[in-house]
Each structure stands twice: as structure tokens, then as C-alpha cells.
Amino acid sequence: MVATSARRSLDEAVPGLGDRVAAYRAGYLREERRELERALLHGELLGLASTNALELGVDLIGLDAVVICGYPGTRASLWQQAGRAGRSGQEALAVLVARDDPLDTYLVHHPEAVFGAPVEATVLDPANAYVLGPQLACAAAEAPLTAADLELFGDGAKEAVAALVEAGALRQRPTGWYWRHRERPEVDLRGDGGAPVCVVEAATGRLLGTVDGGSAHFLLHPGAVYLHQGASYVVDSLDLDDGCALVHPEEPEWSTHARDVTSLSVVSVRSYLDAGPVGLFLGEVDVTSQVVSYQRRRIATGEVIDTRPLDLPARELRTVAVWFTLSPESLIDAGVAPADVPGALHAAEHAAIGLLPLVATCDRWDIGGLSTAVHPDTEAPTVFVYDGHPGGAGFAERAYGMAASWLGATRDAIAECGCETGCPSCVQSPKCGNGNNPLSKPDAIRVLDVVLANLPQ
Ligand SMILES: [Zn+2]
Ligand SMILES: [Zn+2]
């Protein structure tokens, strides 16, 4: 959409100039990406609207300016993206345009959080079985694993190796563990989104690109509008077993926005902090989510035309979450009426998800949340924030360890936002499954004040 509107504006100023701007993302075909990189490097293209796919690993230097649309989530990404501009010995320009997002709001009010801070420590959980197993398989494929090697892989390596032997991936011999297959292990370096789904033009069989499995339910459901290089397509069918979506060219006057519903149950508690009326927990949870409908919204005005049901399978995720509970009495004492508790917790949840990247190297799209006035597993008003990666990538642990500063920044971001009743810069979320309803901004501040008054600093 950025590329399309840039082209249109350029063509209005200088007819033909619009052709020298293109779009770029990881899901494009490899040849297409190489061609775009080449064209940009040689000046045939003057500008590229890109996702973070251009951040790393692409040989692209010497741009004059970079305009970053929204804080990328981490200082490491911010400097990577800004660093794309600059020829040797010359000045370059990088501009960050803050978007409607609680974290962007916070950074606009606290620039020292960008300029005064080092690049964040990477968060990862090397003991995550979903990470460790494939790592050990790759290591064994390079050279047989010895007992001494296992020490290097830390806690859980012995169990992970035993599981790989059990699964037939490794064979144990007196000299170590050997990879049993001729082919190398298949590991998705991008993460765990599931197998990518191909986007195919039905009439011609042309492969337009791919979308990661996790996003396919949202972006490629039947009826979804899919954009490719500014060209618009509508999805006819999505076959999840074959990993393929069939589309046809069509330029409707609306965009589509999928909605999901989520439920969560606590599997186990790893650690907790009893802080009087407030409880803080870290543990394993099962999250079930299902994309159930989509809205059609008019492109020009954003007006909702209708909401249509979808029939897609539910997806399960075993992961790690951080959650806090408050006693109902403490909420009443703080001036939150019982009827306003759901909106207060929901607003606090959205902002807390938005601010988590401040303490953990993650993107708000890597994180999910759920809030409820009474959760069956905690029997109290509760806000859950969970890691979107199977087994957890370490984000929830970091949030748990830095809860006071994380939730303090969340409270400040809400309080400092200039709006009256809540907006996308504070408590509204672009990925809310409930259409940002109910939400209460003033009550979210009261909730967080109760939590912060009781948590140790
Ligand atoms: Zn606001
Ligand atoms: Zn929500």
C-alpha cells in the first residue's frame, strides 16, 4: 500500500516517475527479489517500500535516505534499518515516523529510550525443546555429538537427544550420536510460522509468492484481498493441507481484516510472586485460537461494510506466559466499578503487549494476550501475556523478571497519550480479536497503579 500510494503521488508530480518505485518483502520469489535489489542498486529504481526483509543479509548500500514507518520493535532493528542509508564519507538521512502504537507513543515522549540506550540484549530460550531439538539435529548432521558436546547445549540436551533417538533422527553408538539421514535436517530459520503457503493465480498457475503458515489464516482466507506489487487479488480458496491459496486479479473497493478468538488454560506455574492483592506468575499455558470471521472495510474511508463468517480450523499453541491477578476488592478500592473491570483489564493488556518490546527483543506481533474479569484457572481478574512461539522464546521470562519497569512504562504510555478515551497510540490494538471492545483507558491506569503499588521495584 505504501508503494502504491507513493507511485500515485509521484505520477501526479512527474508522469512516469511512479514506475521507479516498487515494493519488496520476504515472501516474493527469490528471482523477483534479486531483480528488485539489482534495479535499486543501479538506480533504475529510486525507491523501495519494504518490510524488514531488507534489514539483513541483502547486499544493499548507499541509499540516500530511509523513512521508517513505525518503530520496528527493537533498537537493533531501528539502527539496522537506519544504517541502510549512507554512502562513504557523505551524510545520510533516517526518519522515524511514529505510528499509532503505545510503544511509539512512549518513545516520542521518551527519546532517551532510543538515543541513550545500547542495543538490547537478545532474548532467547536455548532450553526450549522446539529450538533445542532442531539445533542438536543440525549439530549431529555436521559431526557426531559426544557427551562433552551435550554439556555445551545446556539443560535439557540429554532429554532432547533421547527424544531424537526415539524419533529415529539420531542413532546412538559408543562414539556418540549420529545423524541417520542422507539429507540435512530441515529447519526453518525464520521461526515457527508453520510451512509457508503458496499464493497461486488460478487462471495461469503463476506463483505470486508465499505467506508464512501462521499468517495464512489471516491473510489468505477465502475472500481475502491480497496485494502483490500494488496489484490486487482476491482469494478464491485456501487449501491448508496442500499449503496453497488460489487467487484471481480483482480490485475491490474494500480491504479485508480477519478476526480471531482465543482461549487459554494454565498448564503449570514455573514461578510466582505473592504481592498482597496482586499476584505475578510465569508458567506454561495452552492457547487455542481460531480465525472466525473477517470484516470488509472501504479503502477510502475505513468504514466497515460487513462482517463475514469463516470456517477455518482452530490452532493450538503450548507456550510460556506471564500473567498478573488482582483481588476484586483492590479494584473496587482503586475506583474501578465491577462493570468496568473487563474494559480496564483489556486496555491494560493491549498496552502491556505494545510495551513488551521495550524490555524484550520482540515484536508485538510475536506476542498475544488475554484478559478476563474471572479466569477459571486463577479465579481472579487476570491479564495474560503469552509468547507466540511454541515452547516460548524467552519473552515471557523477560517480562516476568522486569515486570515493574515493563508495567511502569505501560502505565506511563497510557497516561501520557493525549487522547481522552483511548486510541491506537495507547490502548487500542490492531490485532484485537474483539474489535477493541470493551476498553477503558482511565480504569487501565487504575489497574496498573494497583499492580505497581504492590510489586517490588
Ligand atoms: Zn491514546
Ligand atoms: Zn483485545
Coordinates of C-alpha atoms and ligand atoms in Angstrom, one line a residue:
M1 CA 0.0 0.0 0.0
V2 CA 2.9 2.4 0.7
A3 CA 4.4 1.6 -2.7
T4 CA 1.1 2.1 -4.4
S5 CA 0.4 5.5 -2.9
A6 CA 4.0 6.6 -3.4
R7 CA 3.7 5.7 -7.1
R8 CA 0.4 7.6 -7.4
S9 CA 1.8 10.7 -5.8
L10 CA 5.0 10.6 -8.0
D11 CA 3.0 10.1 -11.2
E12 CA 0.9 13.2 -10.3
A13 CA 4.1 15.3 -9.9
V14 CA 6.1 13.8 -12.8
P15 CA 4.2 11.4 -15.1
G16 CA 6.1 8.1 -15.4
L17 CA 8.2 8.6 -12.3
G18 CA 5.9 6.3 -10.3
D19 CA 7.3 3.3 -12.2
R20 CA 10.6 3.8 -10.4
V21 CA 9.2 2.8 -7.0
A22 CA 8.5 -0.8 -6.1
A23 CA 7.5 -3.0 -3.2
Y24 CA 9.6 -5.7 -1.5
R25 CA 9.0 -8.4 1.1
A26 CA 10.4 -11.8 2.0
G27 CA 7.5 -13.8 0.5
Y28 CA 8.3 -12.6 -3.0
L29 CA 10.0 -15.1 -5.3
R30 CA 13.8 -15.2 -5.0
E31 CA 14.4 -14.1 -8.6
E32 CA 12.0 -11.2 -8.2
R33 CA 13.8 -10.1 -5.1
R34 CA 17.2 -10.3 -6.7
E35 CA 15.9 -8.3 -9.7
L36 CA 14.5 -5.6 -7.3
E37 CA 17.8 -5.4 -5.4
R38 CA 19.7 -5.1 -8.7
A39 CA 17.4 -2.4 -10.0
L40 CA 17.7 -0.4 -6.8
L41 CA 21.5 -0.7 -6.7
H42 CA 21.8 0.5 -10.3
G43 CA 19.4 3.4 -9.9
E44 CA 16.7 2.1 -12.2
L45 CA 14.5 2.1 -9.1
L46 CA 14.7 5.2 -7.0
G47 CA 12.8 3.9 -4.0
L48 CA 11.6 0.6 -2.4
A49 CA 8.8 0.2 0.1
S50 CA 9.9 -2.8 2.1
T51 CA 9.1 -4.9 5.1
N52 CA 12.0 -5.7 7.4
A53 CA 13.1 -8.2 4.8
L54 CA 15.7 -5.6 3.7
E55 CA 17.2 -5.4 7.2
L56 CA 19.8 -8.1 7.0
G57 CA 21.6 -10.3 4.6
V58 CA 20.9 -8.2 1.5
D59 CA 23.7 -6.5 -0.2
L60 CA 22.3 -3.0 -0.5
I61 CA 24.3 0.0 0.4
G62 CA 24.5 3.6 -0.5
L63 CA 20.9 4.8 -0.2
D64 CA 20.4 8.5 0.5
A65 CA 17.5 8.2 2.9
V66 CA 15.5 5.8 4.9
V67 CA 12.0 6.5 6.1
I68 CA 11.0 4.1 8.8
C69 CA 7.2 3.7 9.2
G70 CA 6.7 3.0 12.9
Y71 CA 9.2 1.8 15.4
P72 CA 10.4 -1.6 14.3
G73 CA 10.2 -3.0 17.8
T74 CA 13.9 -3.1 18.8
R75 CA 16.8 -0.6 18.8
A76 CA 18.8 -3.3 17.0
S77 CA 16.3 -3.2 14.1
L78 CA 16.0 0.6 14.2
W79 CA 19.7 1.1 13.7
Q80 CA 19.9 -1.7 11.1
Q81 CA 17.2 0.0 9.1
A82 CA 18.6 3.5 9.5
G83 CA 22.0 2.2 8.6
R84 CA 20.8 1.3 5.1
A85 CA 21.2 5.0 4.2
G86 CA 24.7 6.5 3.7
R87 CA 27.5 6.5 1.1
S88 CA 31.0 6.5 2.4
G89 CA 32.0 9.9 3.7
Q90 CA 28.6 11.5 3.0
E91 CA 25.7 12.5 5.1
A92 CA 22.5 10.4 5.1
L93 CA 19.1 10.8 6.4
A94 CA 16.9 8.5 8.5
V95 CA 13.5 9.5 9.6
L96 CA 11.3 7.6 12.0
V97 CA 7.6 8.2 11.6
A98 CA 5.8 7.2 14.8
R99 CA 2.7 5.2 14.2
D100 CA -0.5 4.8 16.3
D101 CA 1.0 2.3 18.8
P102 CA 1.6 2.5 22.5
L103 CA 5.3 1.9 22.2
D104 CA 5.7 4.6 19.5
T105 CA 3.8 6.9 21.8
Y106 CA 6.1 6.1 24.7
L107 CA 9.3 6.7 22.6
V108 CA 8.1 10.0 21.3
H109 CA 7.8 11.1 24.9
H110 CA 11.0 9.3 26.0
P111 CA 13.6 9.7 23.1
E112 CA 16.3 8.8 25.6
A113 CA 14.9 5.3 25.4
V114 CA 16.2 5.2 21.8
F115 CA 19.3 7.5 21.8
G116 CA 20.5 6.9 25.4
A117 CA 20.3 3.1 25.4
P118 CA 22.6 0.4 24.0
V119 CA 21.2 -2.2 21.6
E120 CA 19.1 -4.6 23.6
A121 CA 20.4 -8.0 24.7
T122 CA 18.9 -10.7 22.6
V123 CA 16.2 -12.8 24.3
L124 CA 16.2 -16.4 23.6
D125 CA 15.4 -19.6 25.4
P126 CA 18.0 -22.2 24.4
A127 CA 16.3 -24.8 26.5
N128 CA 13.1 -24.5 24.5
A129 CA 12.6 -28.0 23.2
Y130 CA 11.3 -26.6 19.9
V131 CA 14.6 -24.8 19.5
L132 CA 17.0 -27.3 21.1
G133 CA 15.8 -30.4 19.2
P134 CA 16.4 -29.0 15.7
Q135 CA 19.7 -27.4 16.9
L136 CA 21.0 -30.7 18.1
A137 CA 19.9 -32.4 14.8
C138 CA 21.8 -29.8 12.8
A139 CA 24.9 -30.2 15.0
A140 CA 24.8 -34.0 14.7
A141 CA 24.5 -33.7 10.9
E142 CA 27.7 -31.7 10.9
A143 CA 29.6 -34.0 13.2
P144 CA 28.6 -36.8 15.6
L145 CA 27.6 -35.4 19.0
T146 CA 29.6 -36.5 22.0
A147 CA 28.7 -36.4 25.7
A148 CA 31.1 -33.4 26.1
D149 CA 29.2 -31.6 23.3
L150 CA 25.9 -32.1 25.1
E151 CA 27.2 -30.0 28.1
L152 CA 27.6 -27.0 25.7
F153 CA 23.9 -27.2 24.8
G154 CA 22.8 -26.8 28.4
D155 CA 19.9 -28.1 30.4
G156 CA 17.6 -30.4 28.6
A157 CA 20.1 -31.5 25.9
K158 CA 20.2 -35.1 27.2
E159 CA 16.5 -35.4 27.1
A160 CA 16.3 -33.8 23.7
V161 CA 18.9 -36.2 22.3
A162 CA 17.0 -39.1 23.7
A163 CA 13.8 -37.8 22.0
L164 CA 15.7 -37.6 18.7
V165 CA 16.9 -41.2 19.1
E166 CA 13.4 -42.3 19.9
A167 CA 12.1 -40.4 16.8
G168 CA 14.6 -42.2 14.6
A169 CA 16.6 -39.0 13.7
L170 CA 19.8 -39.9 15.6
R171 CA 21.5 -43.3 16.2
Q172 CA 23.5 -43.8 19.4
R173 CA 26.9 -45.6 19.1
P174 CA 29.7 -45.9 21.6
T175 CA 31.5 -42.9 20.0
G176 CA 28.5 -40.6 20.1
W177 CA 25.1 -39.8 18.4
Y178 CA 25.0 -39.9 14.6
W179 CA 22.5 -38.2 12.2
R180 CA 20.8 -41.0 10.4
H181 CA 19.7 -39.4 7.2
R182 CA 21.3 -38.5 4.0
E183 CA 19.6 -35.1 3.8
R184 CA 20.3 -32.3 6.2
P185 CA 17.7 -31.6 8.9
E186 CA 15.0 -29.2 7.7
V187 CA 15.0 -26.2 10.0
D188 CA 13.0 -23.0 9.3
L189 CA 15.4 -20.2 10.2
R190 CA 12.6 -17.6 10.1
G191 CA 10.8 -19.2 13.0
D192 CA 7.9 -21.4 13.6
G193 CA 5.1 -20.0 11.5
G194 CA 4.5 -23.4 10.0
A195 CA 5.1 -24.4 6.4
P196 CA 4.7 -21.4 4.0
V197 CA 1.5 -21.2 1.9
C198 CA 1.9 -20.6 -1.8
V199 CA -0.2 -17.9 -3.5
V200 CA -1.1 -19.0 -7.0
E201 CA -3.0 -17.2 -9.7
A202 CA -5.7 -19.7 -10.6
A203 CA -6.2 -18.9 -14.2
T204 CA -2.5 -19.0 -15.1
G205 CA -0.9 -21.2 -12.4
R206 CA 1.6 -18.4 -11.8
L207 CA 3.2 -18.5 -8.3
L208 CA 2.9 -15.0 -6.9
G209 CA 4.7 -15.6 -3.6
T210 CA 4.4 -17.2 -0.3
V211 CA 2.9 -16.3 3.1
D212 CA 4.1 -18.0 6.3
G213 CA 1.8 -20.6 7.7
G214 CA 0.9 -18.6 10.9
S215 CA -0.3 -15.6 8.9
A216 CA -2.1 -17.6 6.2
H217 CA -5.3 -17.9 8.2
F218 CA -5.4 -14.1 8.5
L219 CA -4.2 -13.1 5.0
L220 CA -5.3 -15.8 2.6
H221 CA -8.8 -16.9 3.9
P222 CA -11.4 -17.2 1.1
G223 CA -12.5 -13.6 0.2
A224 CA -9.3 -12.0 1.5
V225 CA -7.8 -9.2 -0.6
Y226 CA -4.2 -9.9 -1.3
L227 CA -1.8 -7.3 -2.6
H228 CA 1.3 -8.1 -4.7
Q229 CA 3.4 -5.3 -6.1
G230 CA 0.5 -3.0 -5.9
A231 CA -1.7 -5.4 -7.9
S232 CA -4.8 -6.6 -6.1
Y233 CA -6.1 -10.2 -6.0
V234 CA -9.0 -11.8 -4.2
V235 CA -8.6 -15.3 -2.7
D236 CA -10.9 -18.0 -4.1
S237 CA -9.8 -20.9 -1.9
L238 CA -7.3 -21.8 0.7
D239 CA -6.1 -25.4 1.0
L240 CA -4.2 -25.8 4.2
D241 CA -3.3 -29.4 3.6
D242 CA -1.6 -28.6 0.3
G243 CA -0.3 -25.3 1.5
C244 CA -1.8 -23.4 -1.4
A245 CA -4.2 -20.5 -1.9
L246 CA -5.8 -19.8 -5.3
V247 CA -6.4 -16.2 -6.2
H248 CA -7.7 -14.1 -9.1
P249 CA -7.0 -10.5 -10.1
E250 CA -9.6 -8.1 -8.8
E251 CA -9.6 -4.6 -7.4
P252 CA -12.5 -4.3 -4.9
E253 CA -13.2 -1.1 -3.1
W254 CA -12.5 -2.7 0.2
S255 CA -9.7 -4.3 2.3
T256 CA -10.2 -7.3 4.4
H257 CA -9.4 -7.8 8.1
A258 CA -9.6 -11.2 9.8
R259 CA -10.6 -11.7 13.4
D260 CA -9.8 -14.5 15.7
V261 CA -11.0 -15.7 19.1
T262 CA -8.6 -17.0 21.7
S263 CA -8.9 -19.1 24.9
L264 CA -6.2 -20.0 27.3
S265 CA -5.7 -22.5 30.0
V266 CA -2.8 -22.7 32.6
V267 CA -0.8 -25.9 32.4
S268 CA 1.7 -25.3 35.1
V269 CA 3.2 -22.4 37.2
R270 CA 7.0 -22.1 37.0
S271 CA 7.3 -19.2 39.4
Y272 CA 5.2 -16.7 41.1
L273 CA 5.3 -13.6 43.3
D274 CA 2.7 -13.1 46.0
A275 CA 2.4 -9.3 46.4
G276 CA -0.7 -8.9 48.6
P277 CA -3.7 -8.2 46.4
V278 CA -1.5 -8.7 43.3
G279 CA -0.1 -11.9 42.0
L280 CA 2.6 -12.2 39.3
F281 CA 3.1 -15.5 37.6
L282 CA 5.2 -17.2 35.0
G283 CA 4.2 -20.6 33.6
E284 CA 3.2 -22.8 30.7
V285 CA -0.2 -22.3 29.0
D286 CA -2.2 -23.8 26.2
V287 CA -3.6 -21.2 23.8
T288 CA -6.3 -22.1 21.3
S289 CA -7.1 -19.6 18.6
Q290 CA -9.3 -19.6 15.6
V291 CA -9.9 -17.1 12.8
V292 CA -13.6 -17.0 12.8
S293 CA -14.6 -14.0 10.6
Y294 CA -13.4 -11.1 8.6
Q295 CA -14.5 -7.5 8.1
R296 CA -14.7 -5.8 4.8
R297 CA -13.7 -2.1 5.1
R298 CA -14.0 0.6 2.5
I299 CA -10.5 1.6 1.5
A300 CA -11.3 5.3 1.1
T301 CA -13.0 5.8 4.5
G302 CA -12.2 2.7 6.6
E303 CA -16.0 2.3 7.1
V304 CA -17.0 -1.3 7.9
I305 CA -19.2 -2.8 5.1
D306 CA -20.0 -6.1 6.8
T307 CA -18.5 -9.0 8.8
R308 CA -18.5 -12.4 7.2
P309 CA -18.0 -15.8 8.9
L310 CA -15.1 -18.1 8.1
D311 CA -14.7 -21.8 8.6
L312 CA -11.0 -22.4 9.5
P313 CA -9.6 -24.9 11.9
A314 CA -8.6 -23.9 15.4
R315 CA -4.9 -23.9 16.2
E316 CA -3.2 -24.9 19.4
L317 CA -0.1 -23.4 20.9
R318 CA 1.7 -24.7 24.0
T319 CA 3.8 -21.8 25.2
V320 CA 5.0 -19.7 28.1
A321 CA 3.0 -16.8 29.6
V322 CA 3.4 -14.1 32.2
W323 CA 0.2 -13.1 34.0
F324 CA -0.9 -10.9 36.8
T325 CA -4.0 -11.2 39.0
L326 CA -5.6 -8.6 41.2
S327 CA -8.1 -9.1 44.0
P328 CA -11.6 -7.8 43.2
E329 CA -11.5 -5.7 46.4
S330 CA -8.3 -3.9 45.4
L331 CA -10.0 -2.9 42.1
I332 CA -13.1 -1.5 44.0
D333 CA -10.8 0.4 46.4
A334 CA -9.0 1.9 43.3
G335 CA -12.3 3.1 42.0
V336 CA -12.8 0.6 39.2
A337 CA -16.5 -0.3 39.2
P338 CA -17.2 -4.1 38.6
A339 CA -18.8 -3.4 35.3
D340 CA -15.7 -1.6 34.1
V341 CA -13.2 -4.4 35.1
P342 CA -13.3 -6.2 31.7
G343 CA -12.5 -2.9 29.8
A344 CA -9.9 -1.9 32.3
L345 CA -8.0 -5.2 32.1
H346 CA -8.4 -5.4 28.3
A347 CA -7.0 -1.9 27.9
A348 CA -4.1 -2.7 30.2
E349 CA -3.4 -6.0 28.3
H350 CA -3.2 -4.2 24.9
A351 CA -0.8 -1.6 26.2
A352 CA 1.3 -4.1 28.0
I353 CA 1.7 -6.2 24.8
G354 CA 2.6 -3.0 23.0
L355 CA 5.3 -2.1 25.5
L356 CA 6.8 -5.5 26.0
P357 CA 9.4 -4.9 23.2
L358 CA 10.9 -2.2 25.5
V359 CA 12.2 -5.0 27.8
A360 CA 12.5 -8.0 25.4
T361 CA 13.8 -8.2 21.8
C362 CA 10.5 -9.0 20.2
D363 CA 7.8 -7.6 18.1
R364 CA 4.2 -7.0 19.3
W365 CA 3.1 -9.4 16.6
D366 CA 5.2 -12.1 18.4
I367 CA 3.1 -11.8 21.5
G368 CA -0.5 -12.4 22.3
G369 CA -2.7 -11.7 25.3
L370 CA -5.9 -12.4 27.0
S371 CA -7.7 -10.7 29.9
T372 CA -10.8 -11.6 31.8
A373 CA -12.6 -10.4 34.9
V374 CA -12.6 -14.0 36.2
H375 CA -10.4 -16.7 34.7
P376 CA -11.3 -20.3 35.6
D377 CA -7.7 -21.2 36.4
T378 CA -6.8 -18.2 38.5
E379 CA -10.3 -17.4 39.9
A380 CA -9.5 -13.7 39.8
P381 CA -9.3 -10.7 37.4
T382 CA -6.3 -11.7 35.2
V383 CA -4.2 -10.3 32.4
F384 CA -2.2 -12.9 30.4
V385 CA 0.6 -12.0 28.0
Y386 CA 2.0 -15.0 26.1
D387 CA 4.8 -15.8 23.8
G388 CA 3.6 -16.5 20.3
H389 CA 6.3 -19.1 19.7
P390 CA 5.8 -22.8 20.5
G391 CA 7.5 -23.5 23.8
G392 CA 8.2 -19.8 24.3
A393 CA 11.2 -17.8 23.0
G394 CA 12.1 -16.2 26.4
F395 CA 9.9 -13.1 26.1
A396 CA 7.6 -14.0 28.9
E397 CA 10.5 -14.8 31.2
R398 CA 12.0 -11.4 30.5
A399 CA 8.6 -9.7 31.1
Y400 CA 8.3 -11.6 34.4
G401 CA 11.8 -10.6 35.5
M402 CA 11.3 -6.9 34.6
A403 CA 7.6 -6.6 35.4
A404 CA 7.9 -3.4 37.4
S405 CA 9.7 -1.5 34.7
W406 CA 7.6 -3.1 31.9
L407 CA 4.3 -2.3 33.5
G408 CA 5.5 1.1 34.7
A409 CA 6.3 2.1 31.1
T410 CA 2.9 0.7 30.1
R411 CA 1.2 2.9 32.7
D412 CA 3.2 6.0 31.5
A413 CA 2.4 5.3 27.9
I414 CA -1.3 5.2 28.6
A415 CA -1.3 8.2 30.9
E416 CA 0.9 10.3 28.6
C417 CA -1.2 9.7 25.5
G418 CA -3.1 12.9 24.6
C419 CA -6.4 11.2 23.8
E420 CA -9.5 11.3 26.0
T421 CA -10.9 7.8 25.9
G422 CA -8.2 5.6 24.3
C423 CA -6.8 5.4 20.8
P424 CA -4.4 3.2 18.7
S425 CA -1.5 5.1 20.3
C426 CA -2.3 3.8 23.7
V427 CA -4.9 1.1 24.4
Q428 CA -6.3 0.1 21.1
S429 CA -4.7 -2.8 19.3
P430 CA -4.6 -3.5 15.5
K431 CA -4.7 -7.3 16.2
C432 CA -7.6 -7.3 18.7
G433 CA -9.9 -10.3 18.2
N434 CA -12.7 -8.4 20.0
G435 CA -12.7 -5.3 17.8
N436 CA -11.2 -3.2 20.7
N437 CA -14.2 -3.6 22.8
P438 CA -14.6 -3.1 25.7
L439 CA -11.7 -0.8 26.6
S440 CA -11.4 1.7 29.4
K441 CA -8.4 3.9 29.4
P442 CA -8.8 5.7 32.8
D443 CA -9.5 2.3 34.5
A444 CA -6.5 0.7 32.9
I445 CA -4.3 3.3 34.6
R446 CA -6.0 2.5 37.9
V447 CA -5.4 -1.2 37.4
L448 CA -1.7 -0.7 36.6
D449 CA -1.4 1.7 39.6
V450 CA -2.6 -1.1 41.9
V451 CA -0.1 -3.6 40.4
L452 CA 2.8 -1.1 40.6
A453 CA 2.0 -0.1 44.2
N454 CA 2.3 -3.7 45.2
L455 CA 5.1 -5.2 43.0
P456 CA 8.6 -4.8 44.4
Q457 CA 10.6 -2.4 42.3
Ligands
ZN1 ZN -4.5 7.3 23.3
ZN2 ZN -8.1 -7.1 22.5

